Coordinates of C-alpha atoms and ligand atoms in Angstrom, one line a residue:
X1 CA 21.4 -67.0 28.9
X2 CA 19.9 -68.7 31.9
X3 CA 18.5 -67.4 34.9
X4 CA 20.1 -69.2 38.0
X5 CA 17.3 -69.6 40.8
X6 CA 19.1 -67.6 43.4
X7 CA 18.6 -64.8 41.1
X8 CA 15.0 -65.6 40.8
X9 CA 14.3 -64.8 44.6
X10 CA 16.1 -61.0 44.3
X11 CA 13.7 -60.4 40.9
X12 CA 10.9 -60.8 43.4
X13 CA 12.2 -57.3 45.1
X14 CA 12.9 -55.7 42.0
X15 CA 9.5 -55.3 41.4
X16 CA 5.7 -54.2 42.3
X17 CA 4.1 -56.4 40.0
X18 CA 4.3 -60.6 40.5
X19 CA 7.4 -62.7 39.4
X20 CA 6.4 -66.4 38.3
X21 CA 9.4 -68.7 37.9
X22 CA 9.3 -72.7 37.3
X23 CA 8.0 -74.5 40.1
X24 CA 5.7 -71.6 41.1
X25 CA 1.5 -72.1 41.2
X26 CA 0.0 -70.7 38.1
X27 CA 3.5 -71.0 36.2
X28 CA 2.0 -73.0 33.4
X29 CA -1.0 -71.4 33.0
X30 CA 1.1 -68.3 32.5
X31 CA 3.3 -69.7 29.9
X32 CA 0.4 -70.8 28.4
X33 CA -0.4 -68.4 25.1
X34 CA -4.0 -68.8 22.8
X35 CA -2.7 -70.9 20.4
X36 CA -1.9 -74.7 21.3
X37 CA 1.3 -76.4 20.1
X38 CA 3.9 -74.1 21.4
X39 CA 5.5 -75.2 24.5
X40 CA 8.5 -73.0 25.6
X41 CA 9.6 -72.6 28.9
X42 CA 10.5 -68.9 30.3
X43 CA 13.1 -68.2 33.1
X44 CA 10.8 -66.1 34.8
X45 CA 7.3 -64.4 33.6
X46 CA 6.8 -60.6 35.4
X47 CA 3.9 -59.4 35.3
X48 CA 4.6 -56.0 35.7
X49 CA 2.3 -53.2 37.3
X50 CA 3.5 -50.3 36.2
X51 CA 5.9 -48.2 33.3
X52 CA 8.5 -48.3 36.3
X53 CA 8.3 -52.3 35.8
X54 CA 8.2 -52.6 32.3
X55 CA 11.5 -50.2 32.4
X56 CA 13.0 -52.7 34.7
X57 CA 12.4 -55.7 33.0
X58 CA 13.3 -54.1 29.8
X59 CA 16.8 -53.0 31.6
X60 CA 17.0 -56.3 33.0
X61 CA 16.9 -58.0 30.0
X62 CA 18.6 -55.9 27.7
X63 CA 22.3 -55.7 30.5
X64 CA 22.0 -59.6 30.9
X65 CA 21.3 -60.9 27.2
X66 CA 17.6 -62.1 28.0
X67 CA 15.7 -63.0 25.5
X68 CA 12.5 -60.8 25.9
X69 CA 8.9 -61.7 25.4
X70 CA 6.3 -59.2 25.2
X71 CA 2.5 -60.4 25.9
X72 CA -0.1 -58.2 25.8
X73 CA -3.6 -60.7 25.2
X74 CA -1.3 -63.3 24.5
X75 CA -3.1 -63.9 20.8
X76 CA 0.3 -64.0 18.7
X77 CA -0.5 -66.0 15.8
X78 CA 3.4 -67.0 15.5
X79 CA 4.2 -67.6 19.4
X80 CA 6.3 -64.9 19.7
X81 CA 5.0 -64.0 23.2
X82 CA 6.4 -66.9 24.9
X83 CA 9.9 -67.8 25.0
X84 CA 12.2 -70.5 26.0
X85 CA 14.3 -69.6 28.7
X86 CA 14.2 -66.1 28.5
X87 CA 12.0 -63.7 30.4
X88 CA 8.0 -62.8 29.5
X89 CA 6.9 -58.9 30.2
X90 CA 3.4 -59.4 30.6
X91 CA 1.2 -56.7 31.0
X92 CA -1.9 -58.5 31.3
X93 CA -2.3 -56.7 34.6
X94 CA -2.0 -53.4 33.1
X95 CA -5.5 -53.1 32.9
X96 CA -6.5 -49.0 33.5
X97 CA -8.6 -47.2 31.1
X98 CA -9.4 -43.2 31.4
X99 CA -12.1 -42.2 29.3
X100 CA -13.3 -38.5 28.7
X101 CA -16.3 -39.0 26.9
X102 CA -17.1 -35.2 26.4
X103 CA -13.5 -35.2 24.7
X104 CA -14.0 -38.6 23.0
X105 CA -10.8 -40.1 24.2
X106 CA -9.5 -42.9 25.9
X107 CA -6.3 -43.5 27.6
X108 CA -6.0 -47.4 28.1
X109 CA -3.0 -49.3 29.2
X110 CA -2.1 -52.4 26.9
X111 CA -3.3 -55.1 29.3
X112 CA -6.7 -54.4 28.2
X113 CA -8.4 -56.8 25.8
X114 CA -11.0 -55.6 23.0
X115 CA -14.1 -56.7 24.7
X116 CA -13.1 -55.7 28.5
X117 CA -12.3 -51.7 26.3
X118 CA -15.4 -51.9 24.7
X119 CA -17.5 -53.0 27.5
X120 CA -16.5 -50.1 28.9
X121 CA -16.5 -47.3 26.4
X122 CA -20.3 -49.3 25.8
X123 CA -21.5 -47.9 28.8
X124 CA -21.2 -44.2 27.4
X125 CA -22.1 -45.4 24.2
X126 CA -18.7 -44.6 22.5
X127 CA -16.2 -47.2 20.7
X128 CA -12.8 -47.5 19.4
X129 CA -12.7 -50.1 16.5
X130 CA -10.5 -53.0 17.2
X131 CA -11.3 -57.0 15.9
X132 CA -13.7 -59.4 15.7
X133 CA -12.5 -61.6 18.7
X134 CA -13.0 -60.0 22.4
X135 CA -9.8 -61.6 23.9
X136 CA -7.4 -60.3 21.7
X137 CA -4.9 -57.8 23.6
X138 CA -5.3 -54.5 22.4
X139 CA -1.7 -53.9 22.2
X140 CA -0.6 -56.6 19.7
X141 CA -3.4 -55.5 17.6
X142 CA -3.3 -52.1 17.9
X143 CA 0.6 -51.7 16.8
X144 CA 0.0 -53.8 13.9
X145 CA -2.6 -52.1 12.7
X146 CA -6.1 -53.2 13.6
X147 CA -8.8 -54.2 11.4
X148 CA -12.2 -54.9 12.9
X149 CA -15.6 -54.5 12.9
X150 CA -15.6 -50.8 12.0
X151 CA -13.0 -50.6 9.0
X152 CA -14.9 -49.1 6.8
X153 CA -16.7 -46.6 8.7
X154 CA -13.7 -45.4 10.8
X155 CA -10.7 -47.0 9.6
X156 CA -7.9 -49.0 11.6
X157 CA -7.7 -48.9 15.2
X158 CA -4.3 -47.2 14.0
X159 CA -6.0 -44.4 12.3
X160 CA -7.8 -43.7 15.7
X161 CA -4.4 -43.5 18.0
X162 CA -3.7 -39.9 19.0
X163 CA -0.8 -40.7 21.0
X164 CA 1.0 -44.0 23.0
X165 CA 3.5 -44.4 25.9
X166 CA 6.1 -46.6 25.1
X167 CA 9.1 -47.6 26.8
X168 CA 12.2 -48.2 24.2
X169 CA 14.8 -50.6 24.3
X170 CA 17.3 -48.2 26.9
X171 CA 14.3 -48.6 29.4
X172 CA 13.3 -44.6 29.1
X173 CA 9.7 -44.1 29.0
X174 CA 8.5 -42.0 26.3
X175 CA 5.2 -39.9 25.3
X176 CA 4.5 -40.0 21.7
X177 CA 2.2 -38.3 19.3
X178 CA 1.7 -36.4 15.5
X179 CA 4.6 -34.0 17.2
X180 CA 6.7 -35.7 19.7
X181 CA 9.1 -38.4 18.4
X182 CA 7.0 -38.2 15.3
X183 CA 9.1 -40.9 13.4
X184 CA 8.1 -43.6 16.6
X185 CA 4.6 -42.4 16.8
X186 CA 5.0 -43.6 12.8
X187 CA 6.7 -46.5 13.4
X188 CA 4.1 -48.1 16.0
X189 CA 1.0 -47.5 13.7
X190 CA 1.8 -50.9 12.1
X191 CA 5.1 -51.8 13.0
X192 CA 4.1 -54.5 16.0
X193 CA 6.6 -54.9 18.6
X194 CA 9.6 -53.6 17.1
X195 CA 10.3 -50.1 18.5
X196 CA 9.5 -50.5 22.6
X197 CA 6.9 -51.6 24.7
X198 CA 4.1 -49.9 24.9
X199 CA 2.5 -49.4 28.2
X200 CA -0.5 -46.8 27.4
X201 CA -2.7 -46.2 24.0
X202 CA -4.5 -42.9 23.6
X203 CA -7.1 -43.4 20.9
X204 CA -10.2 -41.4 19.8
X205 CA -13.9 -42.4 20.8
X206 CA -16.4 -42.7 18.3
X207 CA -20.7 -42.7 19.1
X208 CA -21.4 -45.8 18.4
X209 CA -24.4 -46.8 20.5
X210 CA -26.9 -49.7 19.0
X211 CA -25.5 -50.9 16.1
X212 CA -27.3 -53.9 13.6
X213 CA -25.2 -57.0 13.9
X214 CA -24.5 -60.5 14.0
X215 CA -24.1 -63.8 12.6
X216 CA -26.1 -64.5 9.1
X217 CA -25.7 -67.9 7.4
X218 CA -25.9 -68.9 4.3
X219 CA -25.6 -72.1 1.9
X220 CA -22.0 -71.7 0.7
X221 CA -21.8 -72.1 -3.0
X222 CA -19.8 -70.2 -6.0
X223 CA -22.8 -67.9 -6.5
X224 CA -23.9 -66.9 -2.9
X225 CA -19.8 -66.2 -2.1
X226 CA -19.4 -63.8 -4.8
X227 CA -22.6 -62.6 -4.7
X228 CA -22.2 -61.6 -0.8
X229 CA -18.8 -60.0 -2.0
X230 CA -20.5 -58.0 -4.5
X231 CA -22.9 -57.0 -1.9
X232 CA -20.3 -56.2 0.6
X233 CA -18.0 -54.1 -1.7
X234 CA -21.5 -52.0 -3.0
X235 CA -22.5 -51.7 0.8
X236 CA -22.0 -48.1 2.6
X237 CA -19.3 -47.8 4.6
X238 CA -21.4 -48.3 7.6
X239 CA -21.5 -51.6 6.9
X240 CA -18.2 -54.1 7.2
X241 CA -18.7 -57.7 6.4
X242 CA -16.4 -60.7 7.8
X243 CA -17.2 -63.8 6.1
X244 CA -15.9 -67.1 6.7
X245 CA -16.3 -70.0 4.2
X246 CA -16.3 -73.0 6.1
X247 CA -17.9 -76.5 6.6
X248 CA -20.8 -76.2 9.6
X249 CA -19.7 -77.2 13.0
X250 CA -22.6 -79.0 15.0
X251 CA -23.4 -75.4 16.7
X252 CA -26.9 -75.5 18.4
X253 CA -28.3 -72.9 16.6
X254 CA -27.6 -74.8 13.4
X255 CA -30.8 -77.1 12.1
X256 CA -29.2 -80.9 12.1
X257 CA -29.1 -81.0 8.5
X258 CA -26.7 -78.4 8.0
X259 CA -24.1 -79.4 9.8
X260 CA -21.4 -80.7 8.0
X261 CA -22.4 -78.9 4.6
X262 CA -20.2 -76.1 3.1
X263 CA -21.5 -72.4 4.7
X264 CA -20.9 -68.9 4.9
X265 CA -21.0 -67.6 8.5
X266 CA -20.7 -63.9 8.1
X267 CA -20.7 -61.2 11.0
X268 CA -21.8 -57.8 10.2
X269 CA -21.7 -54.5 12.2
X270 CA -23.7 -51.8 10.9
X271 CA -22.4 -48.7 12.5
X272 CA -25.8 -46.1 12.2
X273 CA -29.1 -45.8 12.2
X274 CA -31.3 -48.9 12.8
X275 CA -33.2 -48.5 9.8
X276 CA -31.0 -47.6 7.3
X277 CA -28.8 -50.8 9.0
X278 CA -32.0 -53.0 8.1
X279 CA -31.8 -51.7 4.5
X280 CA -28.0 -52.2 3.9
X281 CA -28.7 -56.0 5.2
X282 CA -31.6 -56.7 3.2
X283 CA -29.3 -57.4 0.4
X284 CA -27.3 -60.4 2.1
X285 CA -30.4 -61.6 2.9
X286 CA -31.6 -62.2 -0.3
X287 CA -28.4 -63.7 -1.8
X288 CA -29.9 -67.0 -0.5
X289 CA -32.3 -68.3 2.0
X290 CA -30.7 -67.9 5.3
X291 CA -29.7 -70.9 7.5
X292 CA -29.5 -69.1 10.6
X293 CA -30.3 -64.7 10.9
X294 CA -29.2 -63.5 14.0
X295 CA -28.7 -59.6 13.0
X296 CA -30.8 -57.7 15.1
X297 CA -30.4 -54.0 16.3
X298 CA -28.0 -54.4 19.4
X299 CA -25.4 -52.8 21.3
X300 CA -22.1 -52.8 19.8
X301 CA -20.2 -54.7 23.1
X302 CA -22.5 -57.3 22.0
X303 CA -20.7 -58.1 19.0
X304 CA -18.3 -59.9 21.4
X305 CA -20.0 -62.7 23.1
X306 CA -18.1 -64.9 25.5
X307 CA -15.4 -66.7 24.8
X308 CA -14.6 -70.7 26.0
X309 CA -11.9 -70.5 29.0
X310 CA -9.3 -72.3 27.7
X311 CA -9.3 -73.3 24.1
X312 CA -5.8 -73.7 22.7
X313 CA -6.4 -74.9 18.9
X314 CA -3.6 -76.2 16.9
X315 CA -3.6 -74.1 13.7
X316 CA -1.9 -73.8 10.2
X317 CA -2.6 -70.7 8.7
X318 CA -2.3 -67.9 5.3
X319 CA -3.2 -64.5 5.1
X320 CA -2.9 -62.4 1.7
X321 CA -5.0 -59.7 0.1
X322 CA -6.9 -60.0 -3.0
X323 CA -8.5 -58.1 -5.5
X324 CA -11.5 -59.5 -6.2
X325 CA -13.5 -63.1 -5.4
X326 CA -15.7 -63.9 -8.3
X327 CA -17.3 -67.2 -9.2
X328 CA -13.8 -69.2 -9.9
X329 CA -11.9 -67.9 -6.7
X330 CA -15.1 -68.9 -5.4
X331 CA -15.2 -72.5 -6.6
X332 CA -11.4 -72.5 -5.5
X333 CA -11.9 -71.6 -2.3
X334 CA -14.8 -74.4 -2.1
X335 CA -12.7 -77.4 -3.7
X336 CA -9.6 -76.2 -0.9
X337 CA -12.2 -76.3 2.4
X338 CA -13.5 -79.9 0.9
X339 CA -10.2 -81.5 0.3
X340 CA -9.1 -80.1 3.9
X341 CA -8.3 -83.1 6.8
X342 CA -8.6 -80.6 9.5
X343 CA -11.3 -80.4 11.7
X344 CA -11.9 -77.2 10.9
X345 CA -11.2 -75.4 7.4
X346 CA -11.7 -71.7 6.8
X347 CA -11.3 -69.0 4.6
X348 CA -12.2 -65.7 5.7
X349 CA -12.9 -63.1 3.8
X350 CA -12.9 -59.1 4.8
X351 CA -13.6 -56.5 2.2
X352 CA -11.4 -53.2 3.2
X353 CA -12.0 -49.5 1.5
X354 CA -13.8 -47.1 3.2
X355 CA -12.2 -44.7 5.6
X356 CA -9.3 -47.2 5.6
X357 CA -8.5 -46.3 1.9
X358 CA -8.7 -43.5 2.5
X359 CA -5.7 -42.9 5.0
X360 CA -2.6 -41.5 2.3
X361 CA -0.2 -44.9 2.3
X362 CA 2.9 -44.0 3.5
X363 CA 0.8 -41.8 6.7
X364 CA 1.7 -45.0 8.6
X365 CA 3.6 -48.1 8.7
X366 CA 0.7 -49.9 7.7
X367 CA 1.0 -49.4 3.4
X368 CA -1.8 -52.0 2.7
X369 CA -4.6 -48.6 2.1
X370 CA -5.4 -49.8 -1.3
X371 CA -6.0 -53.6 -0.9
X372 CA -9.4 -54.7 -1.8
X373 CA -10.3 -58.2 0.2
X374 CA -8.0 -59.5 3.1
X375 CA -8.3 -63.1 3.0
X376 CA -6.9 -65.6 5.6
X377 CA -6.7 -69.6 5.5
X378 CA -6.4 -71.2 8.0
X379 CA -7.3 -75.1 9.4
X380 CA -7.6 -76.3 13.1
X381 CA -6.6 -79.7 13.7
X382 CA -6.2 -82.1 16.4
X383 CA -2.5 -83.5 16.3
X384 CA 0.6 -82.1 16.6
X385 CA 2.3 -84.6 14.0
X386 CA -0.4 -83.5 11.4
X387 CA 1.2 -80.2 11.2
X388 CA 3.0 -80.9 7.6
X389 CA -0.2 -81.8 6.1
X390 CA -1.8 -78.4 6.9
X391 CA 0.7 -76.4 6.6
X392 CA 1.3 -77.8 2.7
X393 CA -2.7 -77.0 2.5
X394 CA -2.9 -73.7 3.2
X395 CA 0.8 -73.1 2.0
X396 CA -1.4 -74.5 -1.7
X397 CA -4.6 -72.6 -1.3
X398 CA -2.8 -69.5 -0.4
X399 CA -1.3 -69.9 -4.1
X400 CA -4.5 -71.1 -5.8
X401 CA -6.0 -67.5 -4.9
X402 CA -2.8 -65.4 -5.4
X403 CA -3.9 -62.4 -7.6
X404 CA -1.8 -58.9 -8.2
X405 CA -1.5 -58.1 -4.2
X406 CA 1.1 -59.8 -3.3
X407 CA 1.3 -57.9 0.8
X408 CA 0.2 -59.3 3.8
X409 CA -0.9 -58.0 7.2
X410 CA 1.6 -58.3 9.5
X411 CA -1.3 -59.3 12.6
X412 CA -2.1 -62.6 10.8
X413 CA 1.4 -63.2 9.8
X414 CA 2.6 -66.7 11.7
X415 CA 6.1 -67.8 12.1
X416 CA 6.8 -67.9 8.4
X417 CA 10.4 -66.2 7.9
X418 CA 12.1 -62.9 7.0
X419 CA 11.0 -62.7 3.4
X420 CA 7.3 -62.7 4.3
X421 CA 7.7 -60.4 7.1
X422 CA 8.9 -58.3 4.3
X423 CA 5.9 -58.6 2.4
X424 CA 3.9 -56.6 5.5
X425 CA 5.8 -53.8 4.4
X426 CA 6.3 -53.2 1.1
X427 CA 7.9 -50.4 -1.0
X428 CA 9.9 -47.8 1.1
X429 CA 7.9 -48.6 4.3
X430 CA 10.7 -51.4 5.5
X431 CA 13.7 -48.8 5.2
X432 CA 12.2 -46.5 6.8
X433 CA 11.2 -48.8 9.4
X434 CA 14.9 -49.9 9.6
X435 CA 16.2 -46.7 10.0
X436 CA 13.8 -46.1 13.0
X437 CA 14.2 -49.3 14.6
X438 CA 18.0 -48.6 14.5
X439 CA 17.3 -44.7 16.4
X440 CA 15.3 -46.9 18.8
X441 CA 16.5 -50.5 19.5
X442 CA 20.1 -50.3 18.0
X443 CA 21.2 -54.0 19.3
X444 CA 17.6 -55.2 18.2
X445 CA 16.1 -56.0 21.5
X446 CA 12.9 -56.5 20.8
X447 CA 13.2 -59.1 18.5
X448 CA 10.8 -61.6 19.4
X449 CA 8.4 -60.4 16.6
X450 CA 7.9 -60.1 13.1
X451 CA 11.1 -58.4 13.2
X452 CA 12.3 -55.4 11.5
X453 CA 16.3 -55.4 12.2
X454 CA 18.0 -51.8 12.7
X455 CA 19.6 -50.8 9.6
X456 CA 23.3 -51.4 9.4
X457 CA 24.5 -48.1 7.9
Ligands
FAD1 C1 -8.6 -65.6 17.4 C2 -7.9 -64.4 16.8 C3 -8.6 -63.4 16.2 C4 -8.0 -62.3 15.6 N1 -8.8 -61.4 15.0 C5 -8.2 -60.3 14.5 C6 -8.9 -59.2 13.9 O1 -10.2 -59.4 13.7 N2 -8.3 -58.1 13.5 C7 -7.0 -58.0 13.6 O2 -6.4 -56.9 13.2 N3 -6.2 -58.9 14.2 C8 -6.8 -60.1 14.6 N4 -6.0 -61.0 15.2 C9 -4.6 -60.9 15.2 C10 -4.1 -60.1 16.4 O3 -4.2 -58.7 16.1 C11 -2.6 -60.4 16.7 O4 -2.4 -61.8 16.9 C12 -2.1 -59.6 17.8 O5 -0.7 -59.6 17.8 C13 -2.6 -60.1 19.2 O6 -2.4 -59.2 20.2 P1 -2.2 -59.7 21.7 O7 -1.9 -58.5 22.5 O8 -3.4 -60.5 22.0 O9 -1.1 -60.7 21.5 P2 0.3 -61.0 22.3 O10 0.6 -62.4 22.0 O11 0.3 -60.6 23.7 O12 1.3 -60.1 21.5 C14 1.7 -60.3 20.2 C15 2.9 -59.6 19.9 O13 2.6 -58.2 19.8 C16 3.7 -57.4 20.4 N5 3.1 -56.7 21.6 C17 2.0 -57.1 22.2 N6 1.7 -56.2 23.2 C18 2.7 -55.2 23.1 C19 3.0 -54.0 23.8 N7 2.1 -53.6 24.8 N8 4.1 -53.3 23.5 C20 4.9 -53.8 22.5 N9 4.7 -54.9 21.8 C21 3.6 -55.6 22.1 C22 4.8 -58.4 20.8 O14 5.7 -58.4 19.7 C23 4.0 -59.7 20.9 O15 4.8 -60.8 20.6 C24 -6.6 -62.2 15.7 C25 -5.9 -63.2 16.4 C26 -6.5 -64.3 16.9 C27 -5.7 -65.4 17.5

């Protein structure tokens, strides 16, 4: 359904926060989502101010058959924060955060991206783990799980949530925790969108002061990729590695004759000591010569530099776990990133375990405790009519490196269908989920998502 312009100008007085319609200043630029190619038009975008708005809009769309859009940082990978013709709940002005730093917890509404939460929480020299990119919303990453920077040491951002407010599909507003609506407060640890929005995260602090970081980069070749793997998965749990596997962009603080040649540009965040940080790196140092070493003792906010304004790549991409990456996954994943006609070809590798692992499976909607090595594909490119050819690369490399894990993480998941939606939540995870989403969002509002439909029965 439609939204005729005379009931535009009443959805102005239904709410505190701002209501941006078509024709209205800043209209496209709040349509506009990270992720370039996707160019869907909303009814109306209301960017609420407070629960009372989000239970509106929620009420509002569910009465009159809107479709509903839920943005937090606007990151979804598969679009699914923008719609065409429906209406877009952003909460990007939802912005609070209450800390009690003697308590070590936070209470931060969903607006809030990574860097602007850990920014804050730097200043007392706390942190809650979310990714590697500052901008991303901390509610789309938090429901789906959360893997960052800190996996190994403290887990998923999941695994620090003590408690959310969410507002379900019949517009109530509800506190959830370990003993109220248990089976939500289950639900949202890795479920996404599904189950209501929510409009405040509780999550649990963590000192983590200076940490040793940064970018390291080596000459990428079969060796140094499994090596730095081997590395990674003997490292202490302090340490967690991202690496990407990628041809070198001209970046300044590349020497001239590197760019263009196949690299690893890994980030590392050891969380402890400075000295015992230095040790655990020494090892990645020594795999190869290093093109570029920029870990240094810093602190951990500045693991999030800035971010360009507006950069809206056009992206195909695959994410899968695997078990391992010796030499020959190694040489596959060179001979893929070579024979890409992006203009940009990645494939980023995260070794899990640690506290992760340790989290029993089924504690949360997120099953995935026991993968090894999240690995995603992905390739930028310039043209929407390219988008074939990279999505039949990635859709090939992704199956060049398939090994026993066949689940995926639903975060990195684009718009790929029911069947690999599925695949997020394997074994009796998805049931369950059904049989929640049904308690809480019976007609399947909140279905812009990887969606989980209510089960039937
Ligand atoms: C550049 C980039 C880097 C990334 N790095 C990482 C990483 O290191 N680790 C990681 O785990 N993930 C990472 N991601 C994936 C990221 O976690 C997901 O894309 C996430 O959904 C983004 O959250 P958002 O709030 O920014 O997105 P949005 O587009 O605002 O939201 C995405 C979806 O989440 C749901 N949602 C968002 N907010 C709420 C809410 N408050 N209540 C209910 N539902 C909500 C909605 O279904 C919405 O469609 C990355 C993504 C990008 C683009």
């Amino acid at each position: 359904m439609l939204l005729e312009t005379k009931s535009i100008s009443n959805l102005h007085a239904l709410f505190n926060g701002r209501v941006i319609a078509p024709g209205d200043g800043g209209y496209d630029r709040a349509r506009t989502i990270f992720y370039g190619g996707i160019d869907r038009r909303p009814a109306a975008i209301v960017r609420v101010a407070d629960a009372g708005d989000v239970s509106r809009v929620v009420t509002l769309a569910r009465e009159n058959g809107f479709e509903l859009a839920v943005r937090s940082g606007g990151h979804s990978i598969a679009g699914h924060s923008v719609t065409e013709g429906g209406i877009i709940l952003d909460l990007s002005n939802m912005r609070a955060l209450h800390m009690d730093v003697e308590g070590r917890t936070a209470w931060a509404e969903t607006g809030l991206t990574a860097s602007e939460y850990t920014t804050a929480a730097g200043a007392y020299g706390v942190a809650t783990g979310f990714g590697d990119t500052g901008s991303v919303g901390i509610g789309g990453l938090t429901l789906g799980g959360g893997v960052g920077f800190l996996v190994r040491k403290y887990g998923l951002t999941i695994d620090d949530l003590l408690a959310a407010e969410v507002v379900t599909a019949d517009g109530q507003l509800l506190h959830t925790d370990a003993e109220t609506h248990p089976d939500l407060f289950w639900a949202i640890r890795g479920g996404g969108g599904n189950f209501g929005v929510a409009t405040r995260l509780q999550f649990r602090l963590h000192e983590v002061d200076r940490i040793v970081g940064g970018m390291l980069i080596l000459p990428a070749t079969p060796d140094v990729i499994a090596s730095f793997i081997a590395e990674a998965e003997a490292a202490p749990e302090e340490l967690s590695t991202i690496a990407n596997v990628m041809t070198a962009p001209p970046m300044p603080f590349l020497p001239v004759e590197a760019h263009g040649k196949l690299i690893v540009m890994a980030l590392l965040v050891y969380a402890g000591e400075t000295g015992a940080g230095e040790r655990a790196i020494a090892p990645f140092r020594a795999v190869a010569p290093p093109i570029a070493d920029m870990v240094r003792p810093m602190r951990y906010p500045e693991i999030y530099p800035p971010e360009e304004g507006e950069y809206h790549p056009l992206a195909a991409g695959r994410t899968m776990f695997v078990d391992h990456i010796d030499r020959s996954a190694a040489e596959t994943i060179l001979d893929h990133i070579q024979a890409s006609t992006g203009s940009m070809a990645v494939a980023q590798l995260r070794v899990l375990g640690g506290a992760m692992a340790r989290v029993p499976m089924d504690a949360t909607a997120f099953a995935h405790r026991t993968s090894k090595i999240m690995v995603n594909v992905a390739a930028l490119y310039e043209r929407p009519e390219e988008k074939a050819v990279h999505e039949a690369w990635v859709t090939d490399f992704a199956a060049a490196l398939r090994q026993g894990d066949g689940g995926a993480y639903v975060n990195f998941l684009g718009d790929e269908g029911e069947a690999r939606v599925r695949t997020a939540y394997p074994g009796s995870t998805w049931e369950r989920l059904t049989e929640i989403k049904r308690r809480y969002d019976p007609t399947n509002l909140f279905r812009l998502n990887q969606n989980i439909p209510p089960a039937t029965s």
